[in-house]
Amino acid sequence: MTSNINSDGDAGLGSARSRAVQVAVVGGGVIGLSVAWRAAAAGHQVRLIDPTPGRGASWVAGGMLAPISEAWPGEEAALLLGEESLRRWPGFAAELAADGGDPALVSAGTLMVALDQGDAGQLGVLAEYLDSVHRAVERVTSRQLRALEPGLAGVRAGLLVPGDLSVDNRKLLNSLRAAAQRRGVVFVGETATEIDQGRVTTASGVLGCDVVVIAAGAHSAKLHPALSGAVRPLKGEILRLRARRLSLPPPTHTVRAVVEGRPIYLVPREGGELVLGATQYEAGFDETVTARGVRELLEGAEQIFPSVGEYELVETAAGVRSASVDTLPFIGELEPGVLAATGHHRNGLLMAPVTADAVVALLAGDKPPAEAEAARPDRLGAGDWL
Amino acid sequence: MTSNINSDGDAGLGSARSRAVQVAVVGGGVIGLSVAWRAAAAGHQVRLIDPTPGRGASWVAGGMLAPISEAWPGEEAALLLGEESLRRWPGFAAELAADGGDPALVSAGTLMVALDQGDAGQLGVLAEYLDSVHRAVERVTSRQLRALEPGLAGVRAGLLVPGDLSVDNRKLLNSLRAAAQRRGVVFVGETATEIDQGRVTTASGVLGCDVVVIAAGAHSAKLHPALSGAVRPLKGEILRLRARRLSLPPPTHTVRAVVEGRPIYLVPREGGELVLGATQYEAGFDETVTARGVRELLEGAEQIFPSVGEYELVETAAGVRSASVDTLPFIGELEPGVLAATGHHRNGLLMAPVTADAVVALLAGDKPPAEAEAARPDRLGAGDWL
């Protein structure tokens, strides 16, 4: 297997081929939980180390599974990896349902809307690019937009991306945690302070294992020298709102726009809930919700969907995503017995299925999905990002 | 006593003169707690009926004790009552300190600032009025304002009202609850559904007493026909923020302004906290925090004190104040054995001392403070407000 993902060609995980291995997954966000659940389902003995599994940046997320509307010329590898994961999502959700879970998968698609001529120009560039790579996208006029979403205001033009999905990130995390438990994953409620081949150190001791999987998001950088400088914290704030008795219900599609230079999305949830996101700051590991972040999100949302002003503001939250130096995640072997599954930036929920499948393949000594090749941790020469 | 406050001249509370009476206070906001505490300190046997004493609208308040900066031509009775209560505040706080409490009284005063020529004109009218009634107020230029509060931006002119005080409403409520308990007030954790002479009905039974004091804020209207239509719910939203390590500290004065037609205040608290208020809506008993309310408060605050954008948004909250049909509260006898202490609108914290003193005087058959005469419940002929 190492020949597929690691050109060093050492023994690595090859020794794990075809037998159950002891796996320690460090980090219980959507990636760590997905990896732990799928690895346990494949017959491995799995421990997941996290003081608060099911929280972290994944808890503070919109839940968009949207590789097409996130696409941009020059980022083809991310598009291909995202699309491959999107294709795996219905099967992943079905497996989760079989284990008693329900991530509330929604297939209404994404509406990207333009408020002015400049935005419309940007959408035009994206539409031409998506045409050129043969992705389904429909140009919609202002009138068509209003017919699709009567609550929109002041929009000039838009793109409908019918293939995008969304999930309720919190239902997903709760489902994954329960499914992992059901499959025998043992949860260790501690913080990993150090990892080495064959062991994970926490405040209360050392856990032995055959393979460590680093899925600690932005915290991964300090757990392995190969990730230091490659993965960094990127703060994001989101709001959760709820339609009230006499207010217009949320849009049926995910709606995205850029308001005064700031990207904003509105993701509908069951029961009249609406998630507004997301600010982005380089702010270290700060998880403070700021007045300005909240004001900008509310202002932006009211501009494109005015009824949101009447909604109840249910929650404000901030999380720290793991940004990658080249926007692609790190999935694969860092050294024998140590795998990375981190750096997913805003795409952790989207890329959870393909990441879990890649890790499970590596544990079995099999070839991971071809699209994950671009996410090999050794793609950047040592020091390239330092 | 009834001759002082009630021209009907019946026996009323006169029978209570000079002896301890059994008092049932309905409502545990700042008014109910203050009345209960002072009545118990005066030797009466007091029960306070409220499912959640120390919460309600008083919990969602800025804490300004500001009769001067709330003054307006034509509202002299409210000014006099407010000022009389303000004079009683230091003594009230000293009594509270003697009973172990601390409401964090601040005497920095209020700065009223104008953002444009129109606002400046309004401040000019207020300043002339206050001059004419011989109240201390100082006109300050934009330059002086910036010297007083370096974090202010875009202000053209202002008024400094040195006599205004402020308190930490939550410390006050906790202090009052503890002091009342210490003085022997018995807390009954239920909702009063009906009151009559000599008794209060709750879900679990009937409590007998000599005197009922209705201090249930906006809920008072349904407890006595004389208050029906006289007192109504008025929703308000406030935000609590906290300065961060590298941000400018909050202003030292209470700062008030009108931004785009909406009044806003910033009240500093100990420890870098700042309270932003307050929206006002006629919305029944709704306590939902709305997206628009939060956005407007943040937008307004950022306009006059831009650093607030960097602050942590700690809490959003809504409360229902008891608005009075003529802006004055209702303090006095409704019928023999039934007193009102409600309808304090935005001035419950300010008017708590004078209201408590008035009720305690009435319980003893004494004359209440002269300024409370204007708040007699029978000032409006029956049906005047219906």
Tab-separated table of C-alpha atoms in Angstrom, chain B residues 153-345:
chain	number	residue	atom	x	y	z
B	153	ALA	CA	-16.184	58.648	16.698
B	154	GLY	CA	-18.200	60.974	14.507
B	155	VAL	CA	-19.804	62.929	17.329
B	156	ARG	CA	-20.580	66.614	16.722
B	157	ALA	CA	-21.632	67.801	20.157
B	158	GLY	CA	-22.816	66.529	23.476
B	159	LEU	CA	-24.223	67.091	26.927
B	160	LEU	CA	-22.609	65.889	30.114
B	161	VAL	CA	-25.074	65.062	32.877
B	162	PRO	CA	-22.875	64.688	35.949
B	163	GLY	CA	-25.598	63.668	38.426
B	164	ASP	CA	-26.729	60.448	36.752
B	165	LEU	CA	-25.765	57.141	38.352
B	166	SER	CA	-25.751	53.568	37.131
B	167	VAL	CA	-25.807	50.154	38.758
B	168	ASP	CA	-25.113	46.604	37.688
B	169	ASN	CA	-28.721	45.426	37.503
B	170	ARG	CA	-27.786	41.777	37.994
B	171	LYS	CA	-25.634	42.426	41.044
B	172	LEU	CA	-28.470	44.570	42.370
B	173	LEU	CA	-31.062	41.837	41.885
B	174	ASN	CA	-28.846	39.195	43.489
B	175	SER	CA	-28.095	41.569	46.366
B	176	LEU	CA	-31.769	42.365	46.899
B	177	ARG	CA	-32.745	38.701	46.887
B	178	ALA	CA	-30.083	37.854	49.437
B	179	ALA	CA	-30.914	40.878	51.617
B	180	ALA	CA	-34.632	40.055	51.512
B	181	GLN	CA	-33.903	36.486	52.541
B	182	ARG	CA	-31.712	37.737	55.352
B	183	ARG	CA	-34.543	39.964	56.576
B	184	GLY	CA	-36.877	36.979	56.703
B	185	VAL	CA	-38.810	37.354	53.453
B	186	VAL	CA	-40.307	33.974	52.507
B	187	PHE	CA	-40.049	33.209	48.780
B	188	VAL	CA	-42.976	31.345	47.245
B	189	GLY	CA	-41.834	29.983	43.869
B	190	GLU	CA	-45.156	30.133	42.086
B	191	THR	CA	-47.161	32.296	39.733
B	192	ALA	CA	-50.013	34.292	41.239
B	193	THR	CA	-53.101	33.720	39.109
B	194	GLU	CA	-55.568	35.856	41.041
B	195	ILE	CA	-55.492	38.367	43.853
B	196	ASP	CA	-58.259	39.565	46.143
B	197	GLN	CA	-58.405	41.508	49.372
B	198	GLY	CA	-56.555	39.371	51.862
B	199	ARG	CA	-55.459	36.586	49.539
B	200	VAL	CA	-53.336	35.511	46.623
B	201	THR	CA	-54.235	32.449	44.565
B	202	THR	CA	-51.568	30.302	42.933
B	203	ALA	CA	-51.730	26.938	41.147
B	204	SER	CA	-51.163	25.122	44.428
B	205	GLY	CA	-53.442	27.038	46.756
B	206	VAL	CA	-54.429	30.275	48.438
B	207	LEU	CA	-52.148	32.435	50.603
B	208	GLY	CA	-53.803	34.641	53.195
B	209	CYS	CA	-52.412	38.091	54.099
B	210	ASP	CA	-53.376	41.555	55.318
B	211	VAL	CA	-52.065	43.433	52.308
B	212	VAL	CA	-51.269	42.391	48.733
B	213	VAL	CA	-48.701	44.440	46.787
B	214	ILE	CA	-48.982	43.981	43.019
B	215	ALA	CA	-45.467	44.382	41.630
B	216	ALA	CA	-45.774	42.019	38.684
B	217	GLY	CA	-44.648	44.418	35.959
B	218	ALA	CA	-46.512	44.004	32.694
B	219	HIS	CA	-48.323	40.980	34.162
B	220	SER	CA	-49.997	43.275	36.711
B	221	ALA	CA	-52.694	44.272	34.208
B	222	LYS	CA	-54.420	40.907	34.510
B	223	LEU	CA	-54.273	40.842	38.315
B	224	HIS	CA	-56.522	43.844	38.989
B	225	PRO	CA	-59.249	45.545	36.922
B	226	ALA	CA	-57.903	49.005	37.809
B	227	LEU	CA	-54.642	48.136	36.058
B	228	SER	CA	-56.204	46.534	33.010
B	229	GLY	CA	-55.312	48.741	30.057
B	230	ALA	CA	-53.196	51.017	32.258
B	231	VAL	CA	-50.112	48.844	32.116
B	232	ARG	CA	-48.995	47.037	28.959
B	233	PRO	CA	-45.972	44.940	27.885
B	234	LEU	CA	-43.181	46.729	26.024
B	235	LYS	CA	-40.475	44.472	24.679
B	236	GLY	CA	-36.828	45.429	24.892
B	237	GLU	CA	-33.618	43.748	23.779
B	238	ILE	CA	-30.160	44.310	25.226
B	239	LEU	CA	-26.705	42.927	24.521
B	240	ARG	CA	-23.861	42.249	26.909
B	241	LEU	CA	-20.347	42.551	25.507
B	242	ARG	CA	-16.856	42.339	26.901
B	243	ALA	CA	-13.700	44.160	25.854
B	244	ARG	CA	-10.922	41.853	24.687
B	245	ARG	CA	-7.263	41.859	25.514
B	246	LEU	CA	-6.177	44.206	22.750
B	247	SER	CA	-9.342	46.257	22.317
B	248	LEU	CA	-10.038	49.719	23.718
B	249	PRO	CA	-11.737	49.545	27.136
B	250	PRO	CA	-15.402	50.586	27.398
B	251	PRO	CA	-16.249	54.272	27.861
B	252	THR	CA	-16.072	55.491	31.451
B	253	HIS	CA	-19.416	57.359	31.211
B	254	THR	CA	-22.763	55.993	30.204
B	255	VAL	CA	-23.038	57.110	26.570
B	256	ARG	CA	-26.393	57.785	24.919
B	257	ALA	CA	-27.192	58.707	21.345
B	258	VAL	CA	-29.840	58.428	18.693
B	259	VAL	CA	-28.596	56.547	15.617
B	260	GLU	CA	-30.858	56.608	12.554
B	261	GLY	CA	-33.804	57.546	14.735
B	262	ARG	CA	-33.199	54.771	17.251
B	263	PRO	CA	-32.083	55.587	20.804
B	264	ILE	CA	-29.086	53.611	21.992
B	265	TYR	CA	-27.101	53.531	25.210
B	266	LEU	CA	-23.758	52.031	26.211
B	267	VAL	CA	-23.419	51.399	29.945
B	268	PRO	CA	-19.998	50.343	31.241
B	269	ARG	CA	-19.714	47.641	33.898
B	270	GLU	CA	-16.832	46.453	36.024
B	271	GLY	CA	-14.302	44.132	34.397
B	272	GLY	CA	-14.494	45.475	30.847
B	273	GLU	CA	-18.154	44.634	30.372
B	274	LEU	CA	-20.460	46.853	28.368
B	275	VAL	CA	-24.247	46.705	28.141
B	276	LEU	CA	-25.869	47.895	24.913
B	277	GLY	CA	-29.540	48.790	24.867
B	278	ALA	CA	-32.219	48.980	24.056
B	279	THR	CA	-34.740	48.233	21.397
B	280	GLN	CA	-38.416	48.970	22.109
B	281	TYR	CA	-41.323	47.163	20.478
B	282	GLU	CA	-44.993	46.702	21.143
B	283	ALA	CA	-44.924	42.915	20.845
B	284	GLY	CA	-47.077	41.529	23.645
B	285	PHE	CA	-45.328	39.156	26.017
B	286	ASP	CA	-42.830	38.026	23.393
B	287	GLU	CA	-39.297	37.521	24.769
B	288	THR	CA	-37.674	36.440	21.517
B	289	VAL	CA	-34.346	38.028	20.619
B	290	THR	CA	-34.657	39.051	16.965
B	291	ALA	CA	-31.949	39.235	14.318
B	292	ARG	CA	-32.916	42.803	13.444
B	293	GLY	CA	-32.859	44.010	17.050
B	294	VAL	CA	-29.356	42.648	17.555
B	295	ARG	CA	-28.144	44.031	14.240
B	296	GLU	CA	-29.513	47.500	14.964
B	297	LEU	CA	-27.945	47.674	18.421
B	298	LEU	CA	-24.546	46.536	17.141
B	299	GLU	CA	-24.696	48.861	14.143
B	300	GLY	CA	-25.627	51.835	16.303
B	301	ALA	CA	-22.952	51.133	18.885
B	302	GLU	CA	-20.230	50.637	16.267
B	303	GLN	CA	-21.168	53.957	14.729
B	304	ILE	CA	-20.492	55.954	17.909
B	305	PHE	CA	-17.857	53.710	19.535
B	306	PRO	CA	-16.208	51.715	16.731
B	307	SER	CA	-13.984	49.558	18.971
B	308	VAL	CA	-17.076	47.724	20.151
B	309	GLY	CA	-16.847	45.713	16.921
B	310	GLU	CA	-13.855	43.882	18.399
B	311	TYR	CA	-15.671	43.097	21.637
B	312	GLU	CA	-16.907	39.662	22.531
B	313	LEU	CA	-20.676	39.345	22.222
B	314	VAL	CA	-21.403	37.619	25.516
B	315	GLU	CA	-25.191	37.572	25.636
B	316	THR	CA	-28.319	38.660	23.847
B	317	ALA	CA	-31.526	38.964	25.858
B	318	ALA	CA	-35.059	40.280	25.662
B	319	GLY	CA	-37.405	41.335	28.433
B	320	VAL	CA	-40.886	42.723	28.774
B	321	ARG	CA	-41.118	46.043	30.599
B	322	SER	CA	-44.352	47.380	32.037
B	323	ALA	CA	-45.219	50.501	30.098
B	324	SER	CA	-47.711	52.846	31.675
B	325	VAL	CA	-50.391	54.656	29.742
B	326	ASP	CA	-49.066	58.093	30.835
B	327	THR	CA	-45.379	57.132	31.439
B	328	LEU	CA	-45.733	57.449	35.257
B	329	PRO	CA	-45.825	54.312	37.412
B	330	PHE	CA	-48.761	53.249	39.605
B	331	ILE	CA	-47.819	53.417	43.285
B	332	GLY	CA	-50.550	53.316	45.911
B	333	GLU	CA	-53.830	51.790	46.953
B	334	LEU	CA	-56.109	50.158	44.392
B	335	GLU	CA	-58.660	49.126	47.000
B	336	PRO	CA	-58.444	48.440	50.742
B	337	GLY	CA	-55.692	45.884	51.323
B	338	VAL	CA	-54.416	45.975	47.749
B	339	LEU	CA	-51.490	48.188	46.693
B	340	ALA	CA	-49.966	48.702	43.250
B	341	ALA	CA	-46.227	49.157	42.608
B	342	THR	CA	-45.929	48.703	38.873
B	343	GLY	CA	-45.850	50.431	35.471
B	344	HIS	CA	-42.269	51.672	35.875
B	345	HIS	CA	-41.488	51.365	32.164
